[in-house]
Short mmCIF file of C-alpha atoms in Angstrom, two decimals:
data_model
loop_
_atom_site.label_atom_id
_atom_site.label_comp_id
_atom_site.label_asym_id
_atom_site.label_seq_id
_atom_site.Cartn_x
_atom_site.Cartn_y
_atom_site.Cartn_z
CA MET A 1 -133.18 73.56 -35.42
CA ARG A 2 -135.34 72.36 -37.94
CA ILE A 3 -132.31 69.32 -38.65
CA ILE A 4 -132.03 68.75 -34.61
CA PHE A 5 -135.83 68.32 -34.40
CA SER A 6 -136.27 66.03 -37.89
CA LEU A 7 -133.53 63.68 -36.16
CA ILE A 8 -135.58 63.38 -32.81
CA LEU A 9 -138.73 62.60 -34.85
CA LEU A 10 -136.90 59.89 -36.68
CA LEU A 11 -135.43 58.43 -33.58
CA SER A 12 -138.75 58.67 -31.59
CA THR A 13 -140.46 56.48 -34.54
CA GLY A 14 -137.89 53.42 -33.94
CA LEU A 15 -136.28 54.52 -37.16
CA THR A 16 -132.40 54.64 -37.14
CA VAL A 17 -129.91 56.00 -39.93
CA SER A 18 -128.64 52.92 -41.77
CA ALA A 19 -125.12 51.51 -41.37
CA ARG A 20 -122.48 51.06 -44.19
CA GLN A 21 -123.29 47.85 -46.02
CA LYS A 22 -120.14 45.19 -45.38
CA VAL A 23 -118.84 43.74 -48.21
CA TYR A 24 -116.42 40.97 -49.71
CA ASP A 25 -113.87 42.67 -51.12
CA PHE A 26 -110.87 40.03 -52.12
CA ASN A 27 -108.68 42.67 -53.23
CA SER A 28 -104.81 42.62 -53.66
CA ARG A 29 -103.89 42.64 -49.87
CA CYS A 30 -106.35 40.13 -49.16
CA GLU A 31 -105.02 37.65 -52.17
CA GLN A 32 -101.28 38.13 -50.72
CA ALA A 33 -102.49 37.42 -47.27
CA TYR A 34 -104.23 34.32 -48.57
CA GLU A 35 -101.09 33.26 -50.69
CA ALA A 36 -98.89 33.73 -47.36
CA ILE A 37 -101.30 31.53 -45.46
CA MET A 38 -101.66 29.02 -47.94
CA GLN A 39 -97.80 28.72 -47.87
CA LEU A 40 -98.18 28.45 -43.91
CA ARG A 41 -96.70 31.79 -43.58
CA LEU A 42 -99.22 32.32 -41.13
CA ASN A 43 -97.81 35.47 -39.32
CA ALA A 44 -97.03 37.10 -42.52
CA GLY A 45 -100.55 36.70 -43.52
CA ARG A 46 -102.18 37.77 -40.30
CA THR A 47 -100.41 40.83 -40.13
CA LEU A 48 -101.52 41.83 -44.03
CA LEU A 49 -105.21 41.00 -42.46
CA GLU A 50 -104.87 43.32 -39.57
CA GLU A 51 -103.79 46.04 -42.04
CA GLU A 52 -106.85 45.32 -44.20
CA LYS A 53 -109.03 45.42 -41.10
CA LYS A 54 -107.82 48.63 -40.06
CA GLU A 55 -107.67 50.42 -43.70
CA ASN A 56 -111.16 49.11 -44.79
CA PRO A 57 -113.22 48.22 -41.45
CA ASP A 58 -116.22 47.38 -43.88
CA ASN A 59 -114.37 44.39 -45.68
CA LEU A 60 -115.43 40.82 -44.30
CA ILE A 61 -112.65 39.00 -46.37
CA PRO A 62 -109.96 39.66 -43.88
CA TYR A 63 -112.35 37.95 -40.96
CA PHE A 64 -112.96 34.75 -43.38
CA LEU A 65 -109.21 34.34 -43.99
CA ASP A 66 -108.59 34.39 -40.47
CA ASN A 67 -110.37 31.01 -40.39
CA TYR A 68 -107.82 29.78 -42.81
CA ALA A 69 -104.79 31.17 -40.14
CA ASP A 70 -106.46 29.19 -37.44
CA PHE A 71 -107.38 25.99 -39.48
CA PHE A 72 -104.09 24.97 -40.46
CA PRO A 73 -102.21 24.68 -37.04
CA LEU A 74 -105.68 23.11 -35.32
CA PHE A 75 -105.69 20.60 -38.17
CA PHE A 76 -102.19 19.52 -37.99
CA ASN A 77 -100.62 20.10 -34.42
CA GLU A 78 -104.16 19.01 -32.87
CA ASP A 79 -103.38 20.97 -29.61
CA ALA A 80 -106.27 20.86 -27.14
CA GLY A 81 -105.48 23.98 -25.43
CA GLU A 82 -105.42 25.96 -28.64
CA TYR A 83 -108.26 24.46 -29.50
CA ALA A 84 -110.18 25.38 -26.28
CA ARG A 85 -109.22 28.93 -26.70
CA LYS A 86 -110.08 29.32 -30.48
CA ARG A 87 -113.41 27.11 -31.00
CA GLY A 88 -115.49 30.36 -29.89
CA MET A 89 -114.24 31.96 -33.00
CA ARG A 90 -116.33 29.66 -35.53
CA GLY A 91 -119.51 31.45 -34.08
CA ILE A 92 -117.95 34.91 -34.18
CA ARG A 93 -116.83 34.55 -37.25
CA LEU A 94 -120.16 32.96 -39.02
CA ASP A 95 -122.29 35.99 -37.40
CA LYS A 96 -119.50 38.35 -39.10
CA MET A 97 -120.37 36.71 -42.25
CA LEU A 98 -124.08 37.61 -41.89
CA GLU A 99 -123.15 41.11 -42.06
CA GLY A 100 -122.40 41.46 -45.73
CA SER A 101 -125.12 41.29 -48.43
CA PRO A 102 -127.13 38.08 -49.07
CA ASP A 103 -127.18 39.15 -52.71
CA SER A 104 -123.67 38.42 -52.90
CA PRO A 105 -122.29 34.85 -53.52
CA TYR A 106 -119.62 35.15 -51.03
CA TYR A 107 -122.57 35.49 -48.09
CA LEU A 108 -123.20 32.09 -48.10
CA TYR A 109 -120.32 30.63 -49.55
CA THR A 110 -117.94 32.09 -46.62
CA GLN A 111 -120.25 30.50 -44.33
CA ALA A 112 -120.20 27.21 -45.85
CA ALA A 113 -116.48 27.37 -45.84
CA ILE A 114 -115.82 28.11 -42.10
CA LYS A 115 -118.46 25.15 -41.55
CA PHE A 116 -116.37 22.83 -43.64
CA GLN A 117 -113.24 23.84 -42.07
CA TRP A 118 -114.44 23.52 -38.47
CA ALA A 119 -116.08 20.07 -39.27
CA MET A 120 -112.48 18.84 -40.21
CA ILE A 121 -111.04 20.34 -37.00
CA LYS A 122 -113.72 18.57 -34.94
CA ILE A 123 -112.88 15.23 -36.62
CA LYS A 124 -109.27 15.78 -35.30
CA PHE A 125 -110.67 16.38 -31.63
CA ASN A 126 -113.18 13.26 -31.92
CA GLU A 127 -116.10 15.15 -31.98
CA LYS A 128 -117.68 13.01 -34.65
CA TRP A 129 -121.09 14.04 -34.05
CA ASP A 130 -120.56 17.78 -34.36
CA ALA A 131 -118.33 17.29 -37.17
CA THR A 132 -121.12 15.29 -39.13
CA TRP A 133 -123.84 18.05 -38.86
CA GLU A 134 -121.04 20.53 -39.62
CA ILE A 135 -120.66 18.60 -42.81
CA ARG A 136 -124.12 18.63 -43.59
CA LYS A 137 -124.70 22.39 -42.80
CA ALA A 138 -121.65 23.22 -45.02
CA TYR A 139 -122.84 20.70 -47.69
CA MET A 140 -126.32 22.49 -47.66
CA THR A 141 -125.52 25.96 -47.56
CA LEU A 142 -123.32 25.43 -50.75
CA LYS A 143 -126.45 23.65 -52.44
CA GLU A 144 -128.21 26.56 -51.87
CA ASN A 145 -125.47 28.70 -53.00
CA GLN A 146 -125.31 26.85 -56.11
CA ARG A 147 -128.98 27.25 -56.75
CA ARG A 148 -129.05 30.92 -56.14
CA PHE A 149 -125.53 31.38 -57.91
CA PRO A 150 -124.87 28.32 -60.48
CA ASP A 151 -121.63 30.30 -62.13
CA PHE A 152 -119.99 31.11 -58.88
CA MET A 153 -117.13 28.61 -59.24
CA PRO A 154 -115.88 28.16 -55.86
CA ASN A 155 -119.39 26.35 -55.26
CA LYS A 156 -118.10 23.39 -57.63
CA LEU A 157 -114.53 23.29 -55.39
CA LEU A 158 -116.00 22.31 -52.09
CA LEU A 159 -119.50 20.57 -53.42
CA GLY A 160 -117.38 18.34 -55.53
CA THR A 161 -114.76 17.54 -52.88
CA MET A 162 -117.56 16.66 -50.59
CA GLN A 163 -119.81 14.77 -53.34
CA THR A 164 -116.36 12.67 -54.44
CA VAL A 165 -116.01 11.45 -50.58
CA PHE A 166 -119.91 10.63 -50.20
CA GLY A 167 -119.77 8.59 -53.31
CA THR A 168 -117.39 5.80 -51.40
CA ILE A 169 -119.41 5.46 -48.30
CA PRO A 170 -120.23 1.73 -48.09
CA GLU A 171 -123.82 0.73 -48.71
CA GLY A 172 -124.18 -0.43 -45.05
CA TYR A 173 -123.74 3.24 -43.95
CA LYS A 174 -125.78 4.84 -47.00
CA TRP A 175 -128.71 5.24 -44.87
CA ILE A 176 -127.29 7.51 -42.47
CA THR A 177 -126.20 9.75 -45.31
CA ASN A 178 -129.65 9.66 -47.02
CA ILE A 179 -131.09 10.69 -43.81
CA LEU A 180 -128.65 13.48 -43.67
CA GLY A 181 -129.06 14.31 -47.22
CA LEU A 182 -125.59 13.86 -48.08
CA LYS A 183 -125.66 12.42 -51.73
CA GLY A 184 -122.94 12.10 -54.20
CA SER A 185 -120.54 10.16 -56.68
CA ILE A 186 -117.08 10.00 -57.67
CA ARG A 187 -118.33 10.83 -61.18
CA ASP A 188 -120.02 14.12 -60.45
CA GLY A 189 -117.86 15.20 -57.51
CA MET A 190 -114.67 15.04 -59.85
CA SER A 191 -116.60 16.61 -62.36
CA ASN A 192 -117.37 19.68 -60.24
CA VAL A 193 -113.47 19.75 -59.01
CA ASN A 194 -112.12 19.52 -62.60
CA ALA A 195 -114.53 22.38 -63.84
CA PHE A 196 -113.23 24.46 -60.89
CA ILE A 197 -109.59 23.48 -61.90
CA GLU A 198 -110.10 24.13 -65.65
CA SER A 199 -111.94 27.36 -65.09
CA ASN A 200 -110.45 30.95 -65.88
CA ALA A 201 -112.97 32.85 -63.74
CA PRO A 202 -111.65 35.41 -61.16
CA GLU A 203 -112.99 33.61 -58.17
CA ALA A 204 -111.18 30.42 -59.62
CA ARG A 205 -107.71 31.99 -59.88
CA LEU A 206 -108.21 33.41 -56.40
CA LEU A 207 -108.65 29.99 -54.71
CA ARG A 208 -106.40 28.03 -57.03
CA GLU A 209 -103.90 27.24 -54.38
CA GLU A 210 -106.08 25.26 -52.24
CA SER A 211 -107.88 23.49 -55.27
CA TYR A 212 -104.64 21.71 -56.11
CA TYR A 213 -104.57 20.18 -52.35
CA TYR A 214 -108.15 18.90 -52.72
CA TYR A 215 -107.80 17.33 -56.57
CA CYS A 216 -104.38 15.71 -55.58
CA TYR A 217 -105.91 13.85 -52.59
CA LEU A 218 -109.04 12.92 -54.35
CA MET A 219 -107.37 11.60 -57.06
CA LEU A 220 -104.61 9.49 -55.58
CA PHE A 221 -107.14 8.21 -52.75
CA ILE A 222 -110.29 8.06 -54.26
CA VAL A 223 -110.00 8.32 -57.89
CA ASN A 224 -107.07 6.01 -57.40
CA LYS A 225 -105.03 7.42 -60.38
CA PRO A 226 -101.70 8.07 -59.11
CA GLU A 227 -99.96 8.21 -62.87
CA GLU A 228 -102.35 11.23 -63.30
CA THR A 229 -101.69 12.66 -59.90
CA TRP A 230 -98.14 12.66 -60.50
CA GLU A 231 -98.55 14.15 -64.10
CA PHE A 232 -100.77 16.72 -62.68
CA LEU A 233 -98.11 17.77 -60.03
CA GLN A 234 -95.39 17.94 -62.54
CA ARG A 235 -97.48 19.58 -65.09
CA LYS A 236 -98.37 22.39 -62.50
CA GLN A 237 -94.86 22.64 -61.03
CA LEU A 238 -96.05 23.47 -57.61
CA ASP A 239 -93.79 25.26 -55.71
CA THR A 240 -92.39 23.01 -52.83
CA LYS A 241 -89.72 25.03 -51.82
CA SER A 242 -91.42 28.26 -50.64
CA ASN A 243 -94.49 26.64 -50.26
CA TYR A 244 -94.61 24.62 -47.07
CA LEU A 245 -97.89 23.41 -47.48
CA TYR A 246 -97.52 21.71 -50.65
CA ALA A 247 -93.90 20.32 -49.64
CA LEU A 248 -96.04 18.37 -46.66
CA MET A 249 -98.57 17.34 -49.45
CA VAL A 250 -96.02 16.07 -51.75
CA ALA A 251 -94.30 14.37 -49.19
CA ASN A 252 -97.42 12.85 -47.73
CA LEU A 253 -98.53 11.68 -51.29
CA SER A 254 -95.09 10.58 -51.99
CA LEU A 255 -95.34 8.36 -48.52
CA ASN A 256 -98.37 6.69 -49.73
CA ASN A 257 -97.42 6.09 -53.18
CA GLN A 258 -94.37 4.42 -52.83
CA LYS A 259 -92.16 7.31 -53.64
CA ALA A 260 -90.21 8.13 -50.62
CA ALA A 261 -87.05 9.11 -52.30
CA ASN A 262 -88.93 12.05 -54.09
CA GLY A 263 -90.88 12.81 -50.70
CA ILE A 264 -87.28 12.98 -48.98
CA ARG A 265 -86.02 15.31 -51.55
CA VAL A 266 -88.88 17.55 -51.51
CA LEU A 267 -88.45 18.09 -47.70
CA GLU A 268 -84.98 18.40 -47.80
CA GLU A 269 -85.11 21.10 -50.50
CA LYS A 270 -87.82 23.00 -48.84
CA HIS A 271 -86.80 26.56 -47.35
CA ASP A 272 -86.34 26.41 -43.64
CA SER A 273 -87.28 29.74 -42.24
CA ASN A 274 -88.99 30.93 -39.09
CA GLU A 275 -91.45 32.54 -41.36
CA TYR A 276 -92.99 29.26 -41.50
CA ALA A 277 -95.69 27.67 -39.11
CA ASP A 278 -93.96 25.35 -36.59
CA ILE A 279 -95.90 21.89 -37.65
CA GLU A 280 -94.97 18.64 -36.01
CA TYR A 281 -96.54 16.78 -38.68
CA TYR A 282 -93.45 17.34 -40.81
CA ASN A 283 -91.32 15.29 -38.39
CA TYR A 284 -93.67 12.49 -38.47
CA VAL A 285 -93.70 12.21 -42.45
CA TYR A 286 -90.09 12.75 -42.60
CA GLY A 287 -89.25 10.06 -40.27
CA LEU A 288 -91.73 7.46 -41.77
CA LEU A 289 -89.88 8.44 -45.26
CA LYS A 290 -86.61 7.95 -43.99
CA LEU A 291 -87.45 4.46 -42.41
CA THR A 292 -88.59 2.98 -45.56
CA ARG A 293 -85.10 3.84 -46.84
CA LEU A 294 -83.52 2.27 -43.52
CA ASP A 295 -82.04 5.40 -43.04
CA ASN A 296 -79.71 5.37 -39.33
CA ASP A 297 -81.19 8.82 -38.47
CA ALA A 298 -84.98 7.84 -38.84
CA HIS A 299 -85.62 7.50 -35.29
CA VAL A 300 -84.41 11.42 -34.89
CA TYR A 301 -87.57 12.60 -36.36
CA LEU A 302 -90.07 10.30 -35.07
CA GLU A 303 -89.00 10.77 -31.93
CA ARG A 304 -89.30 14.73 -31.99
CA PHE A 305 -92.61 13.94 -33.33
CA ILE A 306 -93.62 11.64 -30.13
CA ASN A 307 -92.25 14.28 -27.82
CA ASN A 308 -93.66 17.41 -29.23
CA PHE A 309 -96.96 16.26 -30.85
CA LYS A 310 -99.91 17.23 -28.57
CA GLY A 311 -102.90 15.38 -30.52
CA LYS A 312 -103.90 11.68 -30.71
CA PHE A 313 -103.73 10.99 -34.56
CA TYR A 314 -100.54 8.96 -35.86
CA ILE A 315 -99.16 8.30 -32.39
CA LYS A 316 -99.48 4.89 -32.04
CA GLU A 317 -98.46 4.23 -35.65
CA CYS A 318 -95.38 6.09 -35.16
CA LEU A 319 -94.41 4.48 -32.10
CA GLN A 320 -94.64 0.96 -33.82
CA ARG A 321 -92.36 2.33 -36.40
CA LEU A 322 -89.97 3.31 -33.52
CA SER A 323 -90.08 -0.09 -32.41
CA TRP A 324 -89.71 -1.64 -35.58
CA TYR A 325 -86.39 0.62 -35.81
CA TYR A 326 -84.91 -0.24 -32.69
CA TYR A 327 -86.01 -3.76 -33.30
CA LEU A 328 -84.01 -3.77 -36.56
CA GLU A 329 -81.20 -1.95 -34.83
CA GLY A 330 -80.78 -5.24 -32.22
CA ASN A 331 -81.59 -2.62 -29.29
CA GLN A 332 -84.62 -4.85 -27.85
CA ALA A 333 -84.88 -2.81 -24.60
CA LEU A 334 -86.09 0.29 -26.74
CA ALA A 335 -87.97 -1.48 -29.21
CA ASN A 336 -90.01 -3.07 -26.02
CA LYS A 337 -90.12 0.60 -24.54
CA TYR A 338 -91.77 2.26 -27.48
CA ARG A 339 -94.24 -1.09 -28.11
CA ASN A 340 -95.38 -0.65 -24.48
CA MET A 341 -96.00 2.92 -24.85
CA ILE A 342 -98.47 1.94 -27.61
CA LEU A 343 -100.67 0.58 -25.28
CA THR A 344 -101.26 3.94 -23.29
CA LYS A 345 -100.71 6.55 -25.91
CA GLY A 346 -102.67 8.15 -29.00
CA GLY A 347 -105.92 6.99 -30.29
CA THR A 348 -107.22 4.57 -32.60
CA GLU A 349 -109.09 6.86 -35.10
CA THR A 350 -107.05 5.63 -38.16
CA ASP A 351 -106.61 2.09 -39.45
CA ALA A 352 -102.62 2.44 -38.80
CA ASP A 353 -103.47 3.32 -35.14
CA LYS A 354 -105.80 0.66 -34.66
CA GLN A 355 -103.32 -2.03 -36.41
CA ALA A 356 -100.35 -0.92 -34.33
CA LEU A 357 -102.34 -1.39 -31.27
CA LYS A 358 -103.48 -4.92 -32.49
CA GLU A 359 -99.66 -5.64 -33.06
CA ALA A 360 -98.82 -4.28 -29.59
CA GLU A 361 -101.37 -6.37 -27.70
CA ASN A 362 -100.50 -9.27 -29.85
CA GLY A 363 -97.16 -9.04 -28.19
CA LYS A 364 -95.30 -10.83 -31.41
CA TRP A 365 -92.48 -9.31 -33.31
CA PRO A 366 -92.50 -9.40 -37.11
CA ASN A 367 -90.02 -11.48 -39.33
CA PRO A 368 -87.06 -8.98 -39.13
CA PHE A 369 -86.10 -10.25 -42.66
CA LEU A 370 -89.79 -9.47 -43.93
CA LEU A 371 -89.90 -6.23 -42.18
CA LYS A 372 -87.01 -4.96 -44.19
CA VAL A 373 -88.56 -5.99 -47.43
CA ARG A 374 -91.87 -4.36 -46.20
CA LEU A 375 -90.28 -1.13 -45.67
CA LEU A 376 -88.14 -0.79 -48.67
CA SER A 377 -91.21 -2.10 -50.73
CA ASP A 378 -93.49 0.64 -49.18
CA GLY A 379 -90.98 3.56 -49.84
CA GLY A 380 -90.74 2.47 -53.45
CA PHE A 381 -87.23 0.89 -53.60
CA PHE A 382 -88.54 -2.01 -55.43
CA SER A 383 -85.29 -3.38 -56.98
CA GLU A 384 -83.66 -3.34 -53.33
CA ALA A 385 -86.57 -5.03 -51.78
CA LEU A 386 -86.69 -7.71 -54.70
CA LYS A 387 -83.14 -8.65 -54.54
CA LEU A 388 -83.41 -9.06 -50.95
CA LEU A 389 -86.53 -11.00 -51.07
CA LEU A 390 -85.61 -13.40 -53.69
CA THR A 391 -82.49 -14.55 -51.46
CA ARG A 392 -85.43 -16.50 -49.63
CA LYS A 393 -88.18 -18.82 -50.54
CA ALA A 394 -91.38 -18.87 -48.85
CA ALA A 395 -90.70 -22.80 -47.62
CA ASP A 396 -87.49 -20.95 -45.75
CA PHE A 397 -90.42 -19.59 -43.27
CA PRO A 398 -92.08 -22.00 -40.71
CA ALA A 399 -95.10 -19.81 -39.69
CA MET A 400 -97.96 -19.55 -41.80
CA GLU A 401 -98.32 -15.82 -41.76
CA ASP A 402 -94.82 -15.28 -42.58
CA LYS A 403 -95.49 -17.50 -45.68
CA LEU A 404 -98.30 -15.35 -46.52
CA GLU A 405 -96.56 -12.33 -46.22
CA TYR A 406 -93.62 -13.59 -48.46
CA ALA A 407 -96.17 -14.39 -51.18
CA TYR A 408 -98.02 -11.14 -50.85
CA ARG A 409 -94.87 -8.81 -50.76
CA LEU A 410 -93.53 -10.31 -54.12
CA GLY A 411 -96.86 -10.01 -55.61
CA ARG A 412 -96.92 -6.12 -54.29
CA ILE A 413 -93.08 -5.71 -56.02
CA TYR A 414 -94.04 -7.47 -59.16
CA ASP A 415 -97.29 -5.15 -59.25
CA GLU A 416 -95.63 -2.10 -58.51
CA SER A 417 -92.67 -3.03 -61.23
CA GLY A 418 -95.06 -3.48 -64.20
CA GLN A 419 -94.92 -7.31 -64.05
CA ASP A 420 -98.68 -7.70 -63.93
CA ASP A 421 -98.84 -11.33 -64.94
CA LYS A 422 -96.40 -12.51 -61.99
CA ALA A 423 -98.14 -10.07 -59.69
CA ILE A 424 -101.54 -11.87 -60.44
CA VAL A 425 -100.25 -15.40 -59.65
CA MET A 426 -98.70 -14.22 -56.23
CA TYR A 427 -102.05 -12.08 -55.46
CA GLU A 428 -104.21 -15.20 -56.26
CA VAL A 429 -101.93 -17.36 -53.95
CA THR A 430 -102.23 -14.87 -51.29
CA ILE A 431 -105.87 -14.63 -51.54
CA LYS A 432 -106.48 -18.70 -51.47
CA VAL A 433 -104.10 -18.89 -48.54
CA GLY A 434 -105.22 -15.93 -46.56
CA ALA A 435 -108.82 -14.97 -46.95
CA ASN A 436 -110.01 -16.18 -43.63
CA ARG A 437 -107.22 -14.78 -41.62
CA GLN A 438 -107.03 -11.63 -39.95
CA GLU A 439 -103.79 -10.27 -41.83
CA TYR A 440 -104.83 -7.89 -44.23
CA TYR A 441 -102.72 -9.26 -47.28
CA ALA A 442 -105.68 -11.38 -48.61
CA ALA A 443 -108.06 -8.23 -48.96
CA ARG A 444 -105.24 -6.09 -50.30
CA ALA A 445 -104.40 -8.58 -52.66
CA SER A 446 -107.98 -8.52 -53.85
CA LEU A 447 -107.82 -4.86 -53.90
CA GLN A 448 -104.54 -4.80 -56.08
CA LEU A 449 -106.17 -7.32 -58.48
CA GLY A 450 -109.03 -5.30 -59.12
CA TYR A 451 -106.65 -2.26 -59.90
CA ILE A 452 -105.05 -4.47 -62.37
CA TYR A 453 -107.98 -5.52 -64.05
CA GLU A 454 -109.63 -2.07 -63.97
CA LYS A 455 -106.49 -0.94 -65.87
CA ARG A 456 -106.94 -3.98 -68.39
CA LYS A 457 -110.71 -2.55 -69.04
CA ASP A 458 -111.83 -5.90 -67.51
CA LYS A 459 -114.83 -4.46 -65.72
CA THR A 460 -116.34 -8.05 -64.62
CA LYS A 461 -113.22 -9.33 -63.11
CA ALA A 462 -112.33 -5.95 -61.24
CA VAL A 463 -115.67 -5.70 -59.75
CA GLN A 464 -115.34 -9.01 -58.63
CA CYS A 465 -111.89 -8.45 -56.84
CA TYR A 466 -113.48 -5.23 -55.47
CA GLN A 467 -116.25 -7.06 -53.92
CA GLN A 468 -114.28 -9.86 -52.83
CA CYS A 469 -112.12 -7.42 -50.81
CA LEU A 470 -115.29 -5.69 -49.18
CA ASP A 471 -116.54 -9.42 -48.36
CA MET A 472 -113.50 -10.28 -46.09
CA LYS A 473 -114.36 -9.69 -42.60
CA GLY A 474 -112.33 -9.04 -39.34
CA HIS A 475 -108.80 -8.01 -40.79
CA ASP A 476 -106.38 -5.11 -40.28
CA TYR A 477 -107.01 -1.92 -42.45
CA LYS A 478 -110.48 -2.90 -42.89
CA ASN A 479 -111.81 0.63 -43.15
CA SER A 480 -109.39 1.97 -45.41
CA LEU A 481 -109.46 -1.02 -47.71
CA ASP A 482 -113.04 -0.90 -47.88
CA GLN A 483 -113.33 2.55 -48.76
CA ARG A 484 -110.96 1.73 -51.71
CA ALA A 485 -112.77 -1.00 -52.79
CA LYS A 486 -115.95 0.91 -52.69
CA ALA A 487 -114.46 3.80 -54.79
CA GLY A 488 -113.14 1.02 -57.19
CA ILE A 489 -116.82 -0.48 -57.75
CA GLN A 490 -117.82 3.13 -58.18
CA ARG A 491 -114.94 3.99 -60.91
CA VAL A 492 -115.83 0.72 -62.84
CA ASN A 493 -119.81 1.48 -62.69
CA GLY A 494 -119.39 4.84 -63.91
CA SER A 495 -121.23 6.19 -61.04
#
């Protein structure tokens, strides 16, 4: 009776028996689930997470990793219906993370990572303002966690990634980032990312899978060190056969670094199993890679992407490539069909999509000879491209834009083949003729000249070339070229 009376007394005074403290236990089963999810074996990962929830209901890590399992299909596939069904999970998972101890470094980190992932998702669904605020929340949360737990390595990975990207924002937009408190530089950001990569801390080993993903994209697209990127990939011996995410990453890096043969090989050698998530982005990348090699079946994969992808990113670019494929095949009816679809399908969030729309609205078809040279060059088939290009001279092309493209293509092939002096001559011709035109050739030539002079340690000329690229107005691919030029100035100035 005395025990019962004591319980009644406790309740009557508003006191309750304390609930068990929830924990962030990244145990072996959670590690296995994380590894499966990072390989895009999402169902296998989710099964392990459900087992962990049943056996260890106080462990919050399975709910944190649930967000990874949702992130990849939402980010890659852009299914609006799936987004509508899943978007409410953001708040639920953030609330779940609040059930842990604030004295754990995972308390704020898990919240920041969830916000960061949803920011990336919201960008894909054109919720730019919400995405900006999500990024700010994630950044501020990480800064606070870094202050409280300076030795917790995962802070450095996400902070460094954001700082590196913030460091490339053009001066005209710095006022926005200053208001939002988003400060960064390439030097500081990559210092943090490298600190994580090189760390042997237990938490760094846990999240090593995704750190390689961030590192490679930052090194290639922001830091502009392709040689170091590929050396890193070879040194780490990433498993692109059983890790679908790594296969997609390496294929995409290959597509954007004139290594199409490598990208095609990686996608052909990856394990083909129903165990992996269905990612339509694969068909897009594979189709583009095969088109640069002028493969007869490139259209098969591009058409699969167009027919099955539910998002808006890459659609116009893919339709443009399909129109080019049939144009080069001599099938003008299908070429016109896919070009007309550009006018109504997809979005214009990427520079490539914008350029595809501009070409479709313009109504002019590219010179078929130069188009073949471009595709071969874009794929890194430089000897074939040069051999083809040197069968003609600039004077053989009546249109000024074709003469300009001839000079630019020749410069790029010399550049990528290590013949820098010849490349400089052709780039300078391209800039002189095309600086005030809407084609992107002159701006890209300025950027490439900047790369050459940066490689030669001529900082003054490098900065002049990057600034010249920034100063050119109204050309195709302006946003992406400006970002690369801005990154070049940051690198040269050591900031």
